[in-house]
């Protein structure tokens, strides 16, 4: 599956623009992390773009989130490693590969970075730096939905939190126009 095909599929399943942006942010972070680790950038990018395909469909039954999406991807015969990552990001299976671990930690971080940007005086990603995000990370009540423990699992990849945030921030800046930030 090409990136363009994945984008069309994602947009056909997710109507909410913020959700679309979330998957684009996740894709960008996954690509930058793959590059950092010398892994398959296309594969990791696709996993990011497709990880929440069922989000709207499972809105009324969150326990199925990740499973329905994995099923959709199985039906189109996508790479097994992506299917595993989709299940792992919603904790249906254990995160095993680096790609599984990366998407699990990235998922909540994208939300924290968006929320931090919106409270920055300029509201522009370009002006947000790692220290600004680190400060917001430490404020427990800020964007409380962005699970700090899950973000911290970047350490399972051997990435200290600050470095993880730096890579993902750079990634999200590269798609700032798409994110409207
Ligand atoms: Fe997500």
Coordinates of N, CA and C and ligand atoms in Angstrom, one line a residue:
X1 N 0.8 -1.2 0.0 CA 0.0 0.0 0.0 C 0.9 1.3 0.0
X2 N 0.5 2.2 -0.9 CA 1.3 3.4 -0.9 C 0.8 4.4 0.1
X3 N 1.6 5.4 0.4 CA 1.2 6.4 1.3 C -0.1 7.1 0.9
X4 N -0.2 7.4 -0.4 CA -1.4 8.0 -1.0 C -2.6 7.2 -0.7
X5 N -2.5 5.9 -1.0 CA -3.6 5.0 -0.8 C -4.0 4.9 0.7
X6 N -3.0 4.9 1.5 CA -3.3 4.9 3.0 C -4.0 6.2 3.4
X7 N -3.6 7.3 2.8 CA -4.2 8.6 3.2 C -5.7 8.6 2.8
X8 N -6.0 8.1 1.6 CA -7.4 8.0 1.1 C -8.2 7.1 2.0
X9 N -7.6 5.9 2.4 CA -8.3 5.0 3.2 C -8.6 5.7 4.6
X10 N -7.6 6.3 5.2 CA -7.8 6.9 6.5 C -8.9 8.0 6.4
X11 N -8.8 8.8 5.4 CA -9.9 9.9 5.3 C -11.3 9.4 5.0
X12 N -11.3 8.2 4.4 CA -12.6 7.6 4.2 C -13.2 7.0 5.5
X13 N -12.4 6.7 6.4 CA -12.8 6.1 7.7 C -13.0 7.1 8.8
X14 N -12.2 8.2 8.7 CA -12.2 9.2 9.8 C -12.6 10.5 9.2
X15 N -13.8 10.9 9.6 CA -14.4 12.2 9.1 C -13.9 13.4 9.9
X16 N -13.7 13.2 11.2 CA -13.3 14.3 12.1 C -11.9 14.8 11.7
X17 N -11.8 16.1 11.4 CA -10.6 16.7 10.9 C -9.5 16.5 12.0
X18 N -9.8 16.7 13.2 CA -8.8 16.6 14.3 C -8.2 15.2 14.4
X19 N -9.1 14.2 14.1 CA -8.6 12.8 14.1 C -7.7 12.6 12.9
X20 N -8.1 13.1 11.8 CA -7.2 13.0 10.6 C -5.9 13.6 10.9
X21 N -5.9 14.8 11.5 CA -4.6 15.5 11.8 C -3.8 14.7 12.8
X22 N -4.5 14.0 13.8 CA -3.8 13.2 14.7 C -3.1 12.0 14.0
X23 N -3.7 11.4 13.0 CA -3.0 10.3 12.4 C -1.8 10.8 11.5
X24 N -2.0 12.0 11.0 CA -0.9 12.6 10.2 C 0.3 13.0 11.1
X25 N 0.0 13.5 12.3 CA 1.0 13.8 13.2 C 1.7 12.5 13.7
X26 N 0.9 11.4 13.9 CA 1.5 10.2 14.4 C 2.4 9.6 13.3
X27 N 1.9 9.7 12.0 CA 2.7 9.2 10.9 C 4.1 9.9 10.8
X28 N 4.0 11.2 11.0 CA 5.3 12.0 10.9 C 6.3 11.6 12.0
X29 N 5.8 11.5 13.2 CA 6.6 11.0 14.3 C 7.2 9.6 14.1
X30 N 6.4 8.7 13.6 CA 6.8 7.4 13.3 C 7.9 7.4 12.2
X31 N 7.7 8.2 11.2 CA 8.8 8.3 10.2 C 10.1 8.8 10.7
X32 N 10.0 9.8 11.5 CA 11.3 10.4 12.1 C 11.9 9.4 13.1
X33 N 11.1 8.7 13.8 CA 11.7 7.7 14.7 C 12.3 6.5 14.0
X34 N 11.6 6.1 12.9 CA 12.2 5.0 12.1 C 13.5 5.4 11.5
X35 N 13.6 6.6 11.1 CA 14.9 7.1 10.5 C 16.0 7.1 11.7
X36 N 15.5 7.6 12.8 CA 16.5 7.6 14.0 C 17.0 6.2 14.3
X37 N 16.2 5.2 14.2 CA 16.6 3.8 14.5 C 17.1 3.0 13.4
X38 N 17.1 3.7 12.2 CA 17.5 2.9 11.0 C 16.5 1.8 10.6
X39 N 15.3 2.1 10.9 CA 14.2 1.1 10.6 C 13.5 1.5 9.3
X40 N 12.5 0.7 8.9 CA 11.7 1.0 7.7 C 10.7 2.1 7.8
X41 N 11.2 3.3 7.2 CA 10.4 4.5 7.4 C 9.0 4.4 6.8
X42 N 8.9 3.7 5.6 CA 7.5 3.6 5.0 C 6.6 2.8 5.8
X43 N 7.1 1.7 6.3 CA 6.3 0.8 7.2 C 5.8 1.5 8.4
X44 N 6.7 2.1 9.1 CA 6.4 2.8 10.3 C 5.4 4.0 10.1
X45 N 5.6 4.7 8.9 CA 4.7 5.8 8.6 C 3.3 5.2 8.3
X46 N 3.2 4.1 7.6 CA 1.9 3.6 7.3 C 1.2 3.2 8.6
X47 N 2.0 2.6 9.6 CA 1.4 2.2 10.8 C 0.8 3.4 11.5
X48 N 1.5 4.5 11.5 CA 1.1 5.7 12.1 C -0.2 6.2 11.5
X49 N -0.2 6.3 10.2 CA -1.4 6.8 9.5 C -2.6 6.0 9.6
X50 N -2.4 4.6 9.8 CA -3.6 3.7 9.8 C -4.0 3.2 11.2
X51 N -3.3 3.7 12.3 CA -3.5 3.0 13.6 C -4.8 3.3 14.2
X52 N -5.5 4.4 13.8 CA -6.8 4.7 14.4 C -8.0 4.6 13.5
X53 N -7.8 3.8 12.4 CA -8.9 3.7 11.4 C -10.3 3.5 11.9
X54 N -10.4 2.7 13.0 CA -11.7 2.4 13.6 C -12.2 3.3 14.7
X55 N -11.5 4.4 14.9 CA -11.8 5.3 16.0 C -13.2 5.7 16.1
X56 N -13.8 6.1 14.9 CA -15.2 6.6 14.9 C -16.1 5.4 15.0
X57 N -15.8 4.4 14.3 CA -16.7 3.2 14.3 C -16.8 2.6 15.7
X58 N -15.7 2.7 16.5 CA -15.7 2.0 17.8 C -16.0 3.1 19.0
X59 N -16.4 4.3 18.6 CA -16.6 5.3 19.6 C -17.6 4.9 20.7
X60 N -18.5 4.1 20.4 CA -19.5 3.7 21.4 C -19.1 2.4 22.2
X61 N -18.0 1.8 21.7 CA -17.5 0.6 22.4 C -16.0 0.6 22.3
X62 N -15.4 1.4 23.2 CA -13.9 1.6 23.1 C -13.1 0.3 23.3
X63 N -13.8 -0.7 23.9 CA -13.0 -1.9 24.1 C -12.7 -2.6 22.8
X64 N -13.4 -2.2 21.7 CA -13.1 -2.8 20.4 C -12.1 -2.0 19.6
X65 N -11.7 -0.8 20.2 CA -10.8 0.0 19.5 C -9.5 -0.7 19.2
X66 N -9.0 -0.7 18.0 CA -7.8 -1.4 17.6 C -8.1 -2.8 17.0
X67 N -9.1 -3.4 17.5 CA -9.5 -4.8 17.0 C -10.2 -4.6 15.7
X68 N -11.2 -3.7 15.6 CA -12.0 -3.5 14.4 C -11.0 -3.0 13.3
X69 N -10.2 -2.1 13.7 CA -9.2 -1.5 12.7 C -8.3 -2.6 12.2
X70 N -7.8 -3.5 13.1 CA -6.9 -4.6 12.7 C -7.6 -5.5 11.7
X71 N -8.9 -5.7 11.9 CA -9.7 -6.5 11.0 C -9.8 -5.9 9.6
X72 N -10.1 -4.6 9.6 CA -10.2 -3.9 8.3 C -8.9 -4.0 7.6
X73 N -7.8 -3.9 8.3 CA -6.4 -4.0 7.6 C -6.1 -5.4 7.2
X74 N -6.6 -6.4 8.0 CA -6.4 -7.8 7.6 C -7.1 -8.1 6.2
X75 N -8.4 -7.5 6.1 CA -9.2 -7.8 4.9 C -8.5 -7.2 3.7
X76 N -7.7 -6.2 3.8 CA -7.0 -5.7 2.6 C -5.6 -6.2 2.5
X77 N -5.3 -7.2 3.4 CA -4.0 -7.9 3.3 C -2.8 -7.1 3.5
X78 N -2.9 -6.2 4.5 CA -1.7 -5.3 4.8 C -0.7 -6.1 5.6
X79 N 0.5 -5.6 5.6 CA 1.7 -6.2 6.3 C 1.3 -6.5 7.8
X80 N 1.5 -7.8 8.1 CA 1.2 -8.3 9.5 C 1.8 -7.4 10.6
X81 N 3.0 -6.8 10.3 CA 3.6 -6.0 11.4 C 2.8 -4.8 11.7
X82 N 2.1 -4.3 10.7 CA 1.2 -3.1 10.9 C 0.0 -3.6 11.8
X83 N -0.6 -4.7 11.4 CA -1.7 -5.2 12.1 C -1.4 -5.4 13.6
X84 N -0.2 -6.0 13.9 CA 0.2 -6.2 15.2 C 0.4 -4.8 16.0
X85 N 1.0 -3.9 15.3 CA 1.1 -2.6 15.9 C -0.2 -1.9 16.3
X86 N -1.2 -2.1 15.4 CA -2.5 -1.5 15.6 C -3.2 -2.1 16.8
X87 N -3.0 -3.4 17.0 CA -3.6 -4.1 18.1 C -2.8 -3.7 19.4
X88 N -1.5 -3.6 19.3 CA -0.7 -3.3 20.4 C -0.9 -1.9 20.9
X89 N -1.2 -1.0 20.0 CA -1.3 0.4 20.5 C -2.6 0.6 21.4
X90 N -3.5 -0.3 21.2 CA -4.7 -0.3 22.1 C -4.7 -1.4 23.1
X91 N -3.5 -1.9 23.3 CA -3.2 -2.9 24.4 C -4.0 -4.2 24.3
X92 N -4.2 -4.7 23.1 CA -4.9 -6.0 22.9 C -3.8 -7.1 22.8
X93 N -2.6 -6.7 22.4 CA -1.5 -7.6 22.4 C -0.3 -6.9 23.0
X94 N 0.7 -7.6 23.4 CA 1.9 -6.9 24.0 C 2.7 -6.3 22.9
X95 N 3.2 -5.1 23.2 CA 4.1 -4.4 22.3 C 5.4 -5.2 22.2
X96 N 5.8 -5.7 21.0 CA 7.0 -6.5 20.9 C 8.1 -5.8 20.1
X97 N 7.7 -5.4 18.9 CA 8.7 -4.8 18.0 C 9.0 -3.4 18.4
X98 N 10.0 -2.8 17.9 CA 10.3 -1.4 18.1 C 9.2 -0.5 17.6
X99 N 8.6 -1.0 16.5 CA 7.5 -0.2 15.9 C 6.3 -0.2 16.8
X100 N 6.0 -1.4 17.4 CA 4.9 -1.5 18.4 C 5.1 -0.5 19.5
X101 N 6.3 -0.5 20.0 CA 6.7 0.3 21.2 C 6.6 1.8 20.9
X102 N 7.1 2.1 19.7 CA 7.1 3.5 19.2 C 5.7 4.1 19.1
X103 N 4.8 3.3 18.5 CA 3.5 3.9 18.3 C 2.7 4.1 19.6
X104 N 3.0 3.2 20.5 CA 2.3 3.2 21.8 C 2.7 4.5 22.6
X105 N 4.0 4.9 22.5 CA 4.5 6.1 23.2 C 4.1 7.4 22.4
X106 N 4.1 7.3 21.1 CA 3.9 8.4 20.2 C 2.4 8.9 20.3
X107 N 1.5 7.9 20.3 CA 0.1 8.2 20.3 C -0.3 9.3 21.3
X108 N 0.0 9.2 22.6 CA -0.4 10.3 23.5 C 0.4 11.5 23.4
X109 N 1.7 11.4 22.9 CA 2.6 12.5 22.8 C 2.1 13.5 21.8
X110 N 1.5 13.0 20.7 CA 1.0 14.0 19.7 C 0.0 14.9 20.3
X111 N -0.9 14.4 21.1 CA -2.0 15.2 21.7 C -1.4 16.2 22.7
X112 N -0.3 15.8 23.4 CA 0.3 16.7 24.3 C 1.0 17.9 23.6
X113 N 1.6 17.5 22.5 CA 2.3 18.6 21.7 C 1.3 19.5 21.0
X114 N 0.2 19.0 20.6 CA -0.9 19.9 20.0 C -1.4 20.8 21.1
X115 N -1.7 20.3 22.3 CA -2.3 21.1 23.4 C -1.3 22.1 23.8
X116 N 0.0 21.7 23.9 CA 1.1 22.7 24.3 C 1.2 23.8 23.3
X117 N 1.1 23.5 22.0 CA 1.2 24.5 20.9 C 0.0 25.5 21.0
X118 N -1.2 25.0 21.3 CA -2.4 25.8 21.4 C -2.3 26.8 22.6
X119 N -1.5 26.4 23.6 CA -1.4 27.4 24.7 C -0.1 28.3 24.7
X120 N 0.7 28.0 23.6 CA 1.8 28.9 23.4 C 1.3 30.2 22.9
X121 N 1.9 31.3 23.4 CA 1.4 32.7 23.0 C 1.3 32.8 21.5
X122 N 2.1 32.2 20.7 CA 2.0 32.4 19.2 C 1.1 31.3 18.6
X123 N 0.8 30.2 19.3 CA 0.0 29.1 18.8 C 0.7 28.5 17.5
X124 N 2.0 28.6 17.4 CA 2.7 28.1 16.2 C 3.7 27.0 16.6
X125 N 3.6 25.9 16.0 CA 4.5 24.8 16.3 C 6.0 25.2 16.1
X126 N 6.2 26.1 15.1 CA 7.6 26.5 14.8 C 8.2 27.2 16.0
X127 N 7.4 27.7 16.9 CA 8.0 28.5 18.1 C 8.0 27.6 19.3
X128 N 7.5 26.4 19.2 CA 7.5 25.5 20.4 C 8.8 24.7 20.5
X129 N 9.5 24.7 21.6 CA 10.7 23.9 21.8 C 10.5 22.8 22.8
X130 N 11.6 22.0 22.9 CA 11.5 20.8 23.7 C 11.2 21.2 25.2
X131 N 11.9 22.3 25.6 CA 11.7 22.7 27.1 C 10.2 23.1 27.3
X132 N 9.6 23.7 26.4 CA 8.2 24.2 26.5 C 7.3 22.9 26.7
X133 N 7.6 21.9 25.9 CA 6.8 20.7 26.0 C 7.1 19.9 27.3
X134 N 8.4 19.9 27.6 CA 8.7 19.2 28.9 C 8.0 19.9 30.1
X135 N 7.9 21.2 30.1 CA 7.2 21.9 31.2 C 5.8 21.5 31.2
X136 N 5.1 21.4 30.1 CA 3.7 21.0 30.0 C 3.6 19.5 30.4
X137 N 4.5 18.7 30.1 CA 4.5 17.3 30.4 C 4.5 17.2 32.0
X138 N 5.2 18.0 32.7 CA 5.3 17.9 34.1 C 4.0 18.5 34.8
X139 N 3.2 19.3 34.1 CA 2.0 19.8 34.7 C 0.9 18.7 34.6
X140 N 0.7 18.0 35.7 CA -0.2 16.8 35.6 C -1.6 17.1 35.1
X141 N -2.1 18.3 35.4 CA -3.5 18.6 35.0 C -3.6 19.1 33.6
X142 N -2.5 19.5 33.0 CA -2.5 20.0 31.7 C -2.7 18.8 30.7
X143 N -3.7 18.9 29.8 CA -3.9 17.9 28.8 C -3.8 16.5 29.4
X144 N -4.6 16.3 30.5 CA -4.5 15.1 31.3 C -4.8 13.8 30.6
X145 N -5.5 14.0 29.4 CA -5.8 12.8 28.6 C -4.5 12.2 27.9
X146 N -3.5 13.0 27.9 CA -2.2 12.5 27.3 C -1.5 11.8 28.4
X147 N -1.6 10.5 28.4 CA -1.1 9.6 29.4 C 0.4 9.7 29.5
X148 N 0.9 10.3 30.6 CA 2.3 10.5 30.8 C 3.1 9.2 31.0
X149 N 2.5 8.2 31.6 CA 3.2 6.9 31.8 C 3.4 6.3 30.4
X150 N 2.3 6.4 29.6 CA 2.5 5.8 28.2 C 3.5 6.5 27.4
X151 N 3.6 7.8 27.5 CA 4.6 8.6 26.8 C 6.0 8.2 27.3
X152 N 6.1 8.0 28.6 CA 7.4 7.6 29.2 C 7.9 6.2 28.7
X153 N 7.0 5.4 28.1 CA 7.5 4.1 27.6 C 8.5 4.2 26.5
X154 N 8.7 5.5 26.0 CA 9.8 5.7 25.0 C 11.1 5.1 25.5
X155 N 11.2 5.1 26.9 CA 12.4 4.6 27.5 C 12.7 3.1 27.2
X156 N 11.6 2.4 26.9 CA 11.7 1.0 26.5 C 12.4 0.9 25.1
X157 N 12.5 2.0 24.4 CA 13.2 2.0 23.1 C 14.6 2.5 23.3
X158 N 15.0 2.8 24.5 CA 16.3 3.3 24.8 C 16.3 4.8 24.5
X159 N 15.2 5.4 24.4 CA 15.1 6.9 24.2 C 14.7 7.6 25.4
X160 N 15.6 8.5 25.9 CA 15.2 9.3 27.1 C 14.0 10.2 26.7
X161 N 13.2 10.6 27.6 CA 12.0 11.4 27.3 C 12.3 12.6 26.5
X162 N 13.3 13.4 26.9 CA 13.6 14.6 26.3 C 14.0 14.4 24.8
X163 N 14.8 13.4 24.5 CA 15.2 13.1 23.2 C 14.0 12.7 22.3
X164 N 13.1 11.9 22.9 CA 11.9 11.4 22.3 C 11.0 12.7 21.9
X165 N 10.8 13.6 22.8 CA 10.0 14.8 22.5 C 10.7 15.6 21.4
X166 N 12.0 15.7 21.5 CA 12.8 16.5 20.5 C 12.5 15.9 19.1
X167 N 12.6 14.6 18.9 CA 12.4 14.0 17.6 C 11.0 14.2 17.1
X168 N 10.0 14.0 18.0 CA 8.6 14.1 17.6 C 8.2 15.5 17.3
X169 N 8.8 16.4 18.1 CA 8.5 17.8 17.8 C 9.0 18.2 16.4
X170 N 10.2 17.8 16.1 CA 10.7 18.1 14.8 C 9.9 17.4 13.7
X171 N 9.4 16.2 14.0 CA 8.6 15.5 13.0 C 7.3 16.3 12.8
X172 N 6.6 16.7 13.9 CA 5.4 17.4 13.7 C 5.5 18.8 13.1
X173 N 6.7 19.5 13.3 CA 7.0 20.7 12.6 C 7.0 20.5 11.1
X174 N 7.5 19.4 10.7 CA 7.6 19.1 9.3 C 6.3 19.0 8.6
X175 N 5.2 18.8 9.4 CA 3.9 18.7 8.8 C 2.9 19.7 9.4
X176 N 3.6 20.8 9.9 CA 2.8 21.9 10.6 C 1.6 22.4 9.7
X177 N 1.9 22.6 8.4 CA 0.8 23.1 7.5 C -0.4 22.1 7.5
X178 N -0.1 20.8 7.4 CA -1.2 19.9 7.4 C -2.0 19.9 8.7
X179 N -1.2 20.2 9.8 CA -1.8 20.2 11.1 C -2.5 21.5 11.5
X180 N -2.3 22.5 10.6 CA -2.9 23.8 10.8 C -2.3 24.5 12.0
X181 N -1.0 24.1 12.3 CA -0.3 24.7 13.5 C 1.0 25.4 13.0
Ligands
LIG1 FE1 -4.1 7.4 18.0

